[in-house]
CSV table of C-alpha atoms and ligand atoms in Angstrom, one decimal:
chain,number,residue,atom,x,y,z
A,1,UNK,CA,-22.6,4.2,-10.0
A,2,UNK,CA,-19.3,2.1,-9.9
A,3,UNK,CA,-16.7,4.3,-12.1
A,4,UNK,CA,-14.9,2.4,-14.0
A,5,UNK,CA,-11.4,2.7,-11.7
A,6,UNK,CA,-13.9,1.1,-8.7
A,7,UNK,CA,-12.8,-2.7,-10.0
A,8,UNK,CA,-9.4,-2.7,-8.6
A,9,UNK,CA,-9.1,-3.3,-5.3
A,10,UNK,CA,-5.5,-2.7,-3.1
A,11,UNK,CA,-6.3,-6.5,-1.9
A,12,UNK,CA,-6.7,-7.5,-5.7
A,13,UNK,CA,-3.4,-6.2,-6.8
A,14,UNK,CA,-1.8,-7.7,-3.8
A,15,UNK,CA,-2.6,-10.8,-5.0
A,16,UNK,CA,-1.7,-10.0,-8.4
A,17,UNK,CA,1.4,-8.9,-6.9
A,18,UNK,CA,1.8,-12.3,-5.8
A,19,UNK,CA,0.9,-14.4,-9.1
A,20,UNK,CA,4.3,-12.7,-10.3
A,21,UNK,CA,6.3,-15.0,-8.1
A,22,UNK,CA,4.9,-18.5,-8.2
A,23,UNK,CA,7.2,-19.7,-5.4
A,24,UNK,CA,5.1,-17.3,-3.4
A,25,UNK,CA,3.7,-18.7,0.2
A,26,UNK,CA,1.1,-16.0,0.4
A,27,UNK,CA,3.2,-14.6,3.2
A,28,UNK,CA,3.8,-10.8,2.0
A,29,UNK,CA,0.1,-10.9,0.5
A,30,UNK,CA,-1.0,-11.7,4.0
A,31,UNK,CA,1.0,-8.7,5.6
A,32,UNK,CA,0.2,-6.0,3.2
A,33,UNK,CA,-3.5,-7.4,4.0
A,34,UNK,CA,-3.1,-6.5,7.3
A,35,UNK,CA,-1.3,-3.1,6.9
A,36,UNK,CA,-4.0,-1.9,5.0
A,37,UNK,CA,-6.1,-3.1,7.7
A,38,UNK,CA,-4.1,-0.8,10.0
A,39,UNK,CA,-3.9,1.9,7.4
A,40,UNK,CA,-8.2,2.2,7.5
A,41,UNK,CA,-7.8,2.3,11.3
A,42,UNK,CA,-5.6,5.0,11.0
A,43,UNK,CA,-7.2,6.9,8.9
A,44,UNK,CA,-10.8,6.8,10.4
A,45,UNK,CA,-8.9,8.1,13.6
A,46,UNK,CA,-6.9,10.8,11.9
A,47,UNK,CA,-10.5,12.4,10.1
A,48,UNK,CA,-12.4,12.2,13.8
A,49,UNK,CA,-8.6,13.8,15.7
A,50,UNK,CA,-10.8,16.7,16.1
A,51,UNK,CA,-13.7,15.5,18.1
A,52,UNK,CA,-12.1,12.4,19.4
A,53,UNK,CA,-10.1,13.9,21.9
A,54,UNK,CA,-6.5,12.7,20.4
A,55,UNK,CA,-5.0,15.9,19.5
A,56,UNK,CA,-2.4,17.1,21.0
A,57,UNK,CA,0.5,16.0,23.1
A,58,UNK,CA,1.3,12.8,24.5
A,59,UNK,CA,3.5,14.0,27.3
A,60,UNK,CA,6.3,11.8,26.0
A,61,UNK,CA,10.0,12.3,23.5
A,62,UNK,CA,11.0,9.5,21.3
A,63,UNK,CA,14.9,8.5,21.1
A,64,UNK,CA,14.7,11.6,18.5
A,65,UNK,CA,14.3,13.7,21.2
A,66,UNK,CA,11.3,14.6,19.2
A,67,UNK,CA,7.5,15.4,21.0
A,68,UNK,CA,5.2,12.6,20.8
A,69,UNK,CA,1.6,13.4,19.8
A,70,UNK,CA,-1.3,11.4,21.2
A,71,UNK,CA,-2.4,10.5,17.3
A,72,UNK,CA,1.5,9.2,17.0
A,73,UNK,CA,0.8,6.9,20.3
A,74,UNK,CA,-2.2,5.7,18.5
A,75,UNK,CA,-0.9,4.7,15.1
A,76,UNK,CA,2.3,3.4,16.5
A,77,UNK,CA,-0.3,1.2,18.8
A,78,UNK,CA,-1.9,0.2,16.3
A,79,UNK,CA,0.6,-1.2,14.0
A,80,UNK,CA,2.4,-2.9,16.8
A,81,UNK,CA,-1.2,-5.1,17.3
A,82,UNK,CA,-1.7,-5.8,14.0
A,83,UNK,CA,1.8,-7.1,13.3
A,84,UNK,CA,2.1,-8.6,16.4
A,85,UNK,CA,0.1,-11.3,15.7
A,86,UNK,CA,-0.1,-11.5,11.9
A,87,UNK,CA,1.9,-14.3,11.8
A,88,UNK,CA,4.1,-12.7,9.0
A,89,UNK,CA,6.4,-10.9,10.6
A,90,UNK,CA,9.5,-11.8,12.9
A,91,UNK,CA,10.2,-8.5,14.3
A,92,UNK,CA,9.7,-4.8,14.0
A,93,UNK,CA,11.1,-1.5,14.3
A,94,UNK,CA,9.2,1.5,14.9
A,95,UNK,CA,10.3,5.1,14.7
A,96,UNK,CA,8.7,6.0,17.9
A,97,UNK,CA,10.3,2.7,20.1
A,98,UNK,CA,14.3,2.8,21.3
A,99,UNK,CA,14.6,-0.9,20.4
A,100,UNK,CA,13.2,-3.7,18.2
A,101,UNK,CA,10.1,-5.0,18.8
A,102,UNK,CA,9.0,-8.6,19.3
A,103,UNK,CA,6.2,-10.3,17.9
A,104,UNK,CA,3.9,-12.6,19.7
A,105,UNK,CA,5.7,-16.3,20.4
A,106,UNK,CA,4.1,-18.2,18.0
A,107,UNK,CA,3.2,-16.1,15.4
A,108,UNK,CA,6.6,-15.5,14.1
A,109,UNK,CA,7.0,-15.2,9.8
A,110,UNK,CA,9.3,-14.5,7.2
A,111,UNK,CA,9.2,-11.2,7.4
A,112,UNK,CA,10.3,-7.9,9.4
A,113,UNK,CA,8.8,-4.2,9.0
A,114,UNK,CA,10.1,-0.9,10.0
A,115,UNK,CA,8.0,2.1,10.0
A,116,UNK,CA,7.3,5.8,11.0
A,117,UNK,CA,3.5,5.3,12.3
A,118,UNK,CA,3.0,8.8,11.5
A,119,UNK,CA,5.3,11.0,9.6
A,120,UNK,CA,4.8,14.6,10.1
A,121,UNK,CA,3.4,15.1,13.5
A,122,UNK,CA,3.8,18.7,13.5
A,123,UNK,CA,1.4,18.7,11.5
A,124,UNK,CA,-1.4,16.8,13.3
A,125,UNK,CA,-3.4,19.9,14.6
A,126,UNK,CA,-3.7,21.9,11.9
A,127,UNK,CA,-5.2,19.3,9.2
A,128,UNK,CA,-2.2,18.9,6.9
A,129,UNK,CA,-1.1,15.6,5.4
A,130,UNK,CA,0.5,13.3,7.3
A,131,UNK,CA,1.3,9.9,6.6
A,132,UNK,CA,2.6,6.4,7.6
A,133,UNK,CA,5.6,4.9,5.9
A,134,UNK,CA,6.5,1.1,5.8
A,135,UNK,CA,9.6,-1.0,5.0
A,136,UNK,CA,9.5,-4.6,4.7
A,137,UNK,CA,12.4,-7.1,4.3
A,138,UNK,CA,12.8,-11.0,3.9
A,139,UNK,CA,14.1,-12.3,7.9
A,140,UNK,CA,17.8,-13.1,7.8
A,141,UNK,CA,17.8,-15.4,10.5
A,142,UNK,CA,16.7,-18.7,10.3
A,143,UNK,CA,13.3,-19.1,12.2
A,144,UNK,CA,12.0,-18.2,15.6
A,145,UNK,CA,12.2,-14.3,17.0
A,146,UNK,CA,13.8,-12.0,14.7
A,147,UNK,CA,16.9,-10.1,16.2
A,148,UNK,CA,18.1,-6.4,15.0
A,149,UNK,CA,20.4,-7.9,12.3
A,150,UNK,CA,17.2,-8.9,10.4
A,151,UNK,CA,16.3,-5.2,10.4
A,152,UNK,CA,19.7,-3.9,9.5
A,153,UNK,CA,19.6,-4.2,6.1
A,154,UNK,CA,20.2,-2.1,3.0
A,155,UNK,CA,17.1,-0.4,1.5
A,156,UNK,CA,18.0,-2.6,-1.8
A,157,UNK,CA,16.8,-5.8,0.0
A,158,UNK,CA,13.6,-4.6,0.3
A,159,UNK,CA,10.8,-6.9,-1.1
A,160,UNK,CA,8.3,-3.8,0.0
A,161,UNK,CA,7.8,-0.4,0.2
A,162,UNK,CA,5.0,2.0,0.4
A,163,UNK,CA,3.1,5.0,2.5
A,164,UNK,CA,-0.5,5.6,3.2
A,165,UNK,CA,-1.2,9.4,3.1
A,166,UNK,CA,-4.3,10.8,5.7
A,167,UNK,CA,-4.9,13.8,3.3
A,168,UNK,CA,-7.9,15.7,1.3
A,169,UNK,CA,-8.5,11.7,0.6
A,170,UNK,CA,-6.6,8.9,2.3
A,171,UNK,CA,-4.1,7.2,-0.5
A,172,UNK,CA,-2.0,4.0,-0.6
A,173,UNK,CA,1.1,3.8,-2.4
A,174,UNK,CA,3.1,0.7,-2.3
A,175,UNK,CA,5.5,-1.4,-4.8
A,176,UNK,CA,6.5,-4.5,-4.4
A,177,UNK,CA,8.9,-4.7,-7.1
A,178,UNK,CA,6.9,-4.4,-10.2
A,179,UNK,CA,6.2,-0.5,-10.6
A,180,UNK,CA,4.1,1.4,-8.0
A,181,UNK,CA,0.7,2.0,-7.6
A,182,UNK,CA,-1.8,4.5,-5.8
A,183,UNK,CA,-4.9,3.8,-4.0
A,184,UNK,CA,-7.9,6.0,-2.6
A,185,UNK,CA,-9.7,4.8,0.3
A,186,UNK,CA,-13.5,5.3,-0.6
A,187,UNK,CA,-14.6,6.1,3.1
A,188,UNK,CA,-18.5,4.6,1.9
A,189,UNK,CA,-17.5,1.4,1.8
A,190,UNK,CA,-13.6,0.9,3.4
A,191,UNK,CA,-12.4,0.1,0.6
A,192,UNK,CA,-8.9,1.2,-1.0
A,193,UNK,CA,-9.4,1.6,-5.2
A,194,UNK,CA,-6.9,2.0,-7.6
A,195,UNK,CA,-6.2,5.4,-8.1
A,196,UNK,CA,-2.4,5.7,-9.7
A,197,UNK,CA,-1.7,3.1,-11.9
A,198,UNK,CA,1.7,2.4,-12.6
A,199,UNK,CA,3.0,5.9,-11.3
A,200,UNK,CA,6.1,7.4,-13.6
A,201,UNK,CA,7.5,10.5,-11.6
A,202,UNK,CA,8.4,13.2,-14.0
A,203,UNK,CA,11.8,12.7,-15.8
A,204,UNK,CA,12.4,16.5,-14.4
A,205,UNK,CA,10.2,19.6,-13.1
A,206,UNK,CA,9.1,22.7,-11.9
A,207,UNK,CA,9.3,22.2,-7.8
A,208,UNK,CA,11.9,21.7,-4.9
A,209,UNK,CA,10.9,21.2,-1.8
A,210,UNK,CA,13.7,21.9,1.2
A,211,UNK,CA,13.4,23.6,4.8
A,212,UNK,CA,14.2,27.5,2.8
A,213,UNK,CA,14.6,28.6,7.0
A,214,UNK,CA,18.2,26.8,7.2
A,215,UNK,CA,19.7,28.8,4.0
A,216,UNK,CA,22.0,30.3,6.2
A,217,UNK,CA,23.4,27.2,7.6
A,218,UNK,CA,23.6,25.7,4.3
A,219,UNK,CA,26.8,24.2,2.4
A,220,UNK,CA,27.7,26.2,-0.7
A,221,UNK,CA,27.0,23.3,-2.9
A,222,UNK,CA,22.9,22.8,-1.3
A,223,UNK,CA,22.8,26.7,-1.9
A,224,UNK,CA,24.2,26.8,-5.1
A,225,UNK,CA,21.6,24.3,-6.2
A,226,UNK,CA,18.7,26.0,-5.1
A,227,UNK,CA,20.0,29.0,-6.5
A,228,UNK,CA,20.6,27.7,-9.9
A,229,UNK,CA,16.6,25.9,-9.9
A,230,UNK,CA,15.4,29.2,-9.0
A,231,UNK,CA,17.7,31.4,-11.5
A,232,UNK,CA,16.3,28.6,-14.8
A,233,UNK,CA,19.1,28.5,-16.6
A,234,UNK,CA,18.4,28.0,-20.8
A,235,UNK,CA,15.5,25.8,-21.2
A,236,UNK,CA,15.0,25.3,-17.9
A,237,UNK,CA,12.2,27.6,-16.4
A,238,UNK,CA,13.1,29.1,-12.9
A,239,UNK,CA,11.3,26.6,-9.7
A,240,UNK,CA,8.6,26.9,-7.5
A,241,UNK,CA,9.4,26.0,-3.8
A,242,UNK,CA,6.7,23.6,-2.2
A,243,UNK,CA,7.3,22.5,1.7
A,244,UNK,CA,5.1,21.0,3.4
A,245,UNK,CA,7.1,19.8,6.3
A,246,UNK,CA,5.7,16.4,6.2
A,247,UNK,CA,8.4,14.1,4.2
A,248,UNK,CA,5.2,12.3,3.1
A,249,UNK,CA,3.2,14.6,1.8
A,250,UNK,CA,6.3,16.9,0.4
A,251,UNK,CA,7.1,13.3,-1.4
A,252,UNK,CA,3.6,12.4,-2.6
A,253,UNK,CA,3.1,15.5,-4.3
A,254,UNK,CA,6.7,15.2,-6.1
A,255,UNK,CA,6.1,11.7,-7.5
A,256,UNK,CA,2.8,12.8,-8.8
A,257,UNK,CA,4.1,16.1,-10.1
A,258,UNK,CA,7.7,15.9,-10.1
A,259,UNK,CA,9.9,17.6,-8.2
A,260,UNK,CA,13.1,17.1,-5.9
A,261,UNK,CA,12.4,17.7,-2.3
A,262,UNK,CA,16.4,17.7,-0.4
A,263,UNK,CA,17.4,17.4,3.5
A,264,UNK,CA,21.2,18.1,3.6
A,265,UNK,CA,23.8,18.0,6.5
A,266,UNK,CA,24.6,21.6,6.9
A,267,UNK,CA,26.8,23.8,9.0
A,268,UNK,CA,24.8,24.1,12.4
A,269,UNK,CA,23.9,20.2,12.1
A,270,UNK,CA,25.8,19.0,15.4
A,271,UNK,CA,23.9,16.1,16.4
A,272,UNK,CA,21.9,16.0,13.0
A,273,UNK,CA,25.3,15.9,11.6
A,274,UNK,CA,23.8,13.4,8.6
A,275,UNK,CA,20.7,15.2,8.3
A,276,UNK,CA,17.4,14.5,10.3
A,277,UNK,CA,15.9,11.8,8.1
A,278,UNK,CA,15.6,8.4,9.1
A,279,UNK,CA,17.4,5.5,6.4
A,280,UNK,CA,15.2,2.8,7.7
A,281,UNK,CA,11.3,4.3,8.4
A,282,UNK,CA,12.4,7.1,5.6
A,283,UNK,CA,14.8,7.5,3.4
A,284,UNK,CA,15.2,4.0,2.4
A,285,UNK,CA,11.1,3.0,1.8
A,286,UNK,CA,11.0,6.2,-0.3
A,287,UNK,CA,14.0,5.9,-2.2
A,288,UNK,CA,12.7,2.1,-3.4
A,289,UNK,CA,9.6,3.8,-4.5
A,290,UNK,CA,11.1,6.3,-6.4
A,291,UNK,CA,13.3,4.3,-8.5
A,292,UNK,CA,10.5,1.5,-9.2
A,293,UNK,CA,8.8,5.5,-10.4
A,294,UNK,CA,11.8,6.1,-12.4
A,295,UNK,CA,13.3,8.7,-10.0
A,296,UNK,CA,16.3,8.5,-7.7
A,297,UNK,CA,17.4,9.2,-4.2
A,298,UNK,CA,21.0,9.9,-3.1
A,299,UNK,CA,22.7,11.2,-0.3
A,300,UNK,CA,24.4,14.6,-0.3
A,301,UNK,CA,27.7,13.0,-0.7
A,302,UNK,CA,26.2,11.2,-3.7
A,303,UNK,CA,25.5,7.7,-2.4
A,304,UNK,CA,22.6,5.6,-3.9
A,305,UNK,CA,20.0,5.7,-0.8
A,306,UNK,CA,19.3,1.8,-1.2
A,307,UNK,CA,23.1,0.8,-1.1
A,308,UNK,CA,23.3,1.8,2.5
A,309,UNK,CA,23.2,-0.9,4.7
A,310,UNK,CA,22.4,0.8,8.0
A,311,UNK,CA,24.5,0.2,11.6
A,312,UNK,CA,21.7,1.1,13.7
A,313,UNK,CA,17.6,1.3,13.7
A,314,UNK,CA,17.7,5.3,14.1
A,315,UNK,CA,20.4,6.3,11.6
A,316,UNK,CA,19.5,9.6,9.9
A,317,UNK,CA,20.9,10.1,6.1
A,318,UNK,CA,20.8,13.4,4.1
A,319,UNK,CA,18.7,12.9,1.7
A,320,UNK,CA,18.1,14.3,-2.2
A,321,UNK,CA,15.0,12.3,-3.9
A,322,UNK,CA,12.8,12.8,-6.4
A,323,UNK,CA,12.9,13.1,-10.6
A,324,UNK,CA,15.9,11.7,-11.9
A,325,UNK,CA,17.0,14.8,-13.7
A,326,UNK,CA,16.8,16.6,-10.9
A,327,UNK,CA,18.6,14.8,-8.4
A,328,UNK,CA,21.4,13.9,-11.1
A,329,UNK,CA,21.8,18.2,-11.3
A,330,UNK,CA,21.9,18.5,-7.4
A,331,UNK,CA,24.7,15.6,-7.4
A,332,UNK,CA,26.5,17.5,-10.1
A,333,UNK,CA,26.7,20.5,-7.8
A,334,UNK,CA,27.3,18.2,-4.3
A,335,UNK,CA,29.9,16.7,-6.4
A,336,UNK,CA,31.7,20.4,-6.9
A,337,UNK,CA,30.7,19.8,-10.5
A,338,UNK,CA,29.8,23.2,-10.7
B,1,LIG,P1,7.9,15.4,12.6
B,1,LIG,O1,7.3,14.1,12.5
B,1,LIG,O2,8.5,15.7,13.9
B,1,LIG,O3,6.9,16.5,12.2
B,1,LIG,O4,9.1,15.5,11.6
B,1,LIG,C1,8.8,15.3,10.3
B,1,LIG,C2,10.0,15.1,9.5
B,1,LIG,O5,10.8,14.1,9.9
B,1,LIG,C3,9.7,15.0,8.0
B,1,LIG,O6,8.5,14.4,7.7
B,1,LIG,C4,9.9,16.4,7.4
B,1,LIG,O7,10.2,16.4,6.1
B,1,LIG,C5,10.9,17.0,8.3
B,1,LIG,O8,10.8,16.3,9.6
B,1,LIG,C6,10.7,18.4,8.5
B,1,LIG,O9,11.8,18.9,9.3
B,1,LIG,P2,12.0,20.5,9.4
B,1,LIG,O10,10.9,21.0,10.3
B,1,LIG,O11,13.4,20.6,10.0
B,1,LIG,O12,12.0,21.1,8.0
């Protein structure tokens, strides 16, 4: 039987999306179109990894100096195609490539993407979420190829933002804008059905979510936060620690249940001296959907995530995100408010 939540299709609300901006070409409708296109792909790939030979390692590091899994190769592939040639899209970034990537000659649009094909590759063989993230501004330059300026461009510029989750189901989240919304994939018919409605994070909550290993290396003021969540303090009930290790997943779960998930600089950092997050396939995507949620995302040294306008496609930023009461306590306390 078709429940009730079965009428609204991703594709639908897309398009309702679009009604809200009559000047619309049709453009951005097309491109989500095709990213949940890619999205299915992924997903079908992700539930066979097992039996369809594609786990494990590629053989290859990224510019992160990070180990590329076969099922990163395959997402990051896959993308690449369907962008390509979209005819939205003037030119990409991709976590996984050193450099910008062109589109087909011809098929240039309005449009550029970043994205991390598959966020949380450490945790391909062993069945946990992972997840693809996706950034997506209006081209700077005037028409033809796209260039690296087009991508440089503070998160606040977005015109979209979202993640698609391979987890106990497969879920779209996206905003354009006008609030965010969730979407399960229904594997029996391919078709992505509105989930989430309108998703509110939690104004505060009950979780953090931050690598508890690197305690020793922390700053006094990351410490001191985490120590005060898990002491409660008055009304507030002492924290649960959640980590999941994908940024994805760890985020998911905190817009739907609140929480405040936190990747600092710290002492040992060296090359991570600004954390290991990406601004452009992470931070930045995130922190757009957060505050369409009502939440926020700042860096450690209490800078709005979407107000950085980022000097290269690889930048890492620390990063504090989630409910809004929580991340204003951790700025108090990275502030040396207390
Ligand atoms: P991988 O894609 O290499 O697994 O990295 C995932 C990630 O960038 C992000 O998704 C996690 O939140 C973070 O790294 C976990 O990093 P730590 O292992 O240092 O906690």
């Amino acid at each position: 039987m078709l429940s009730k939540r079965k009428g609204i299709t991703v594709s639908r609300q897309i398009m309702d999306d679009q009604r809200l901006h009559p000047e619309a070409t049709g453009e951005l409708t097309g491109l989500l179109n095709d990213l949940v296109v890619a999205g299915k792909i992924i997903s079908a790939e992700v539930n066979m990894a097992g039996l369809a030979d594609i786990l494990g390692q590629s053989g290859r590091t990224n510019i992160q100096g990070e180990t590329v899994q076969k099922l990163d190769v395959f997402a990051n592939q896959t993308i690449k195609r369907r962008m390509e040639q979209c005819g939205h899209v003037c030119v990409m970034a991709s976590e996984e490539d050193d450099d910008i990537i062109p589109v087909l000659e011809g098929y240039e649009g309005n449009y550029t993407i970043a994205f991390d094909p598959l966020d949380g590759s450490t945790n391909i063989d062993v069945n946990v979420s992972i997840g693809t993230i996706f950034s997506i501004h209006r081209r700077l330059s005037a028409h033809g190829q796209g260039n690296v300026h087009d991508l440089l461009q503070k998160g606040a510029e977005q015109v979209a933002a979202g993640y698609i989750i391979y987890g106990s189901s497969t879920v779209m989240v996206y905003t354009t804008g006008n609030g965010v919304h969730g979407f399960t994939l229904d594997p029996s018919v391919g078709e992505f059905f509105l989930s989430h409605p309108d998703i509110r994070i939690p104004e505060t909550s009950l979780y953090y979510s931050v690598n508890e290993a690197y305690a020793h290396h922390w700053f006094d003021s990351t410490r001191n936060f985490i120590e005060c969540l898990k002491k409660g303090d008055g009304d507030r009930k002492p924290y649960s620690l959640r980590y999941i290790g994908s940024l994805v997943a760890d985020f998911h779960r905190n817009l739907i249940k609140g929480g405040v998930f936190l990747y600092t600089r710290d002492k040992k950092s060296g090359e991570k001296s600004e954390g290991k997050l990406r601004l452009l396939y992470e931070a930045a995507p995130l922190a757009m959907i957060v505050e369409q949620a009502g939440g926020l995302a700042i860096t450690d040294d209490g800078r709005r995530i979407l107000d950085i306008v980022p000097d290269n496609l690889h930048q890492r930023v620390p990063l504090i995100i989630g409910s809004r009461q929580d991340v204003e306590l951790a700025e108090q306390f990275m502030r040396g408010g207390q």
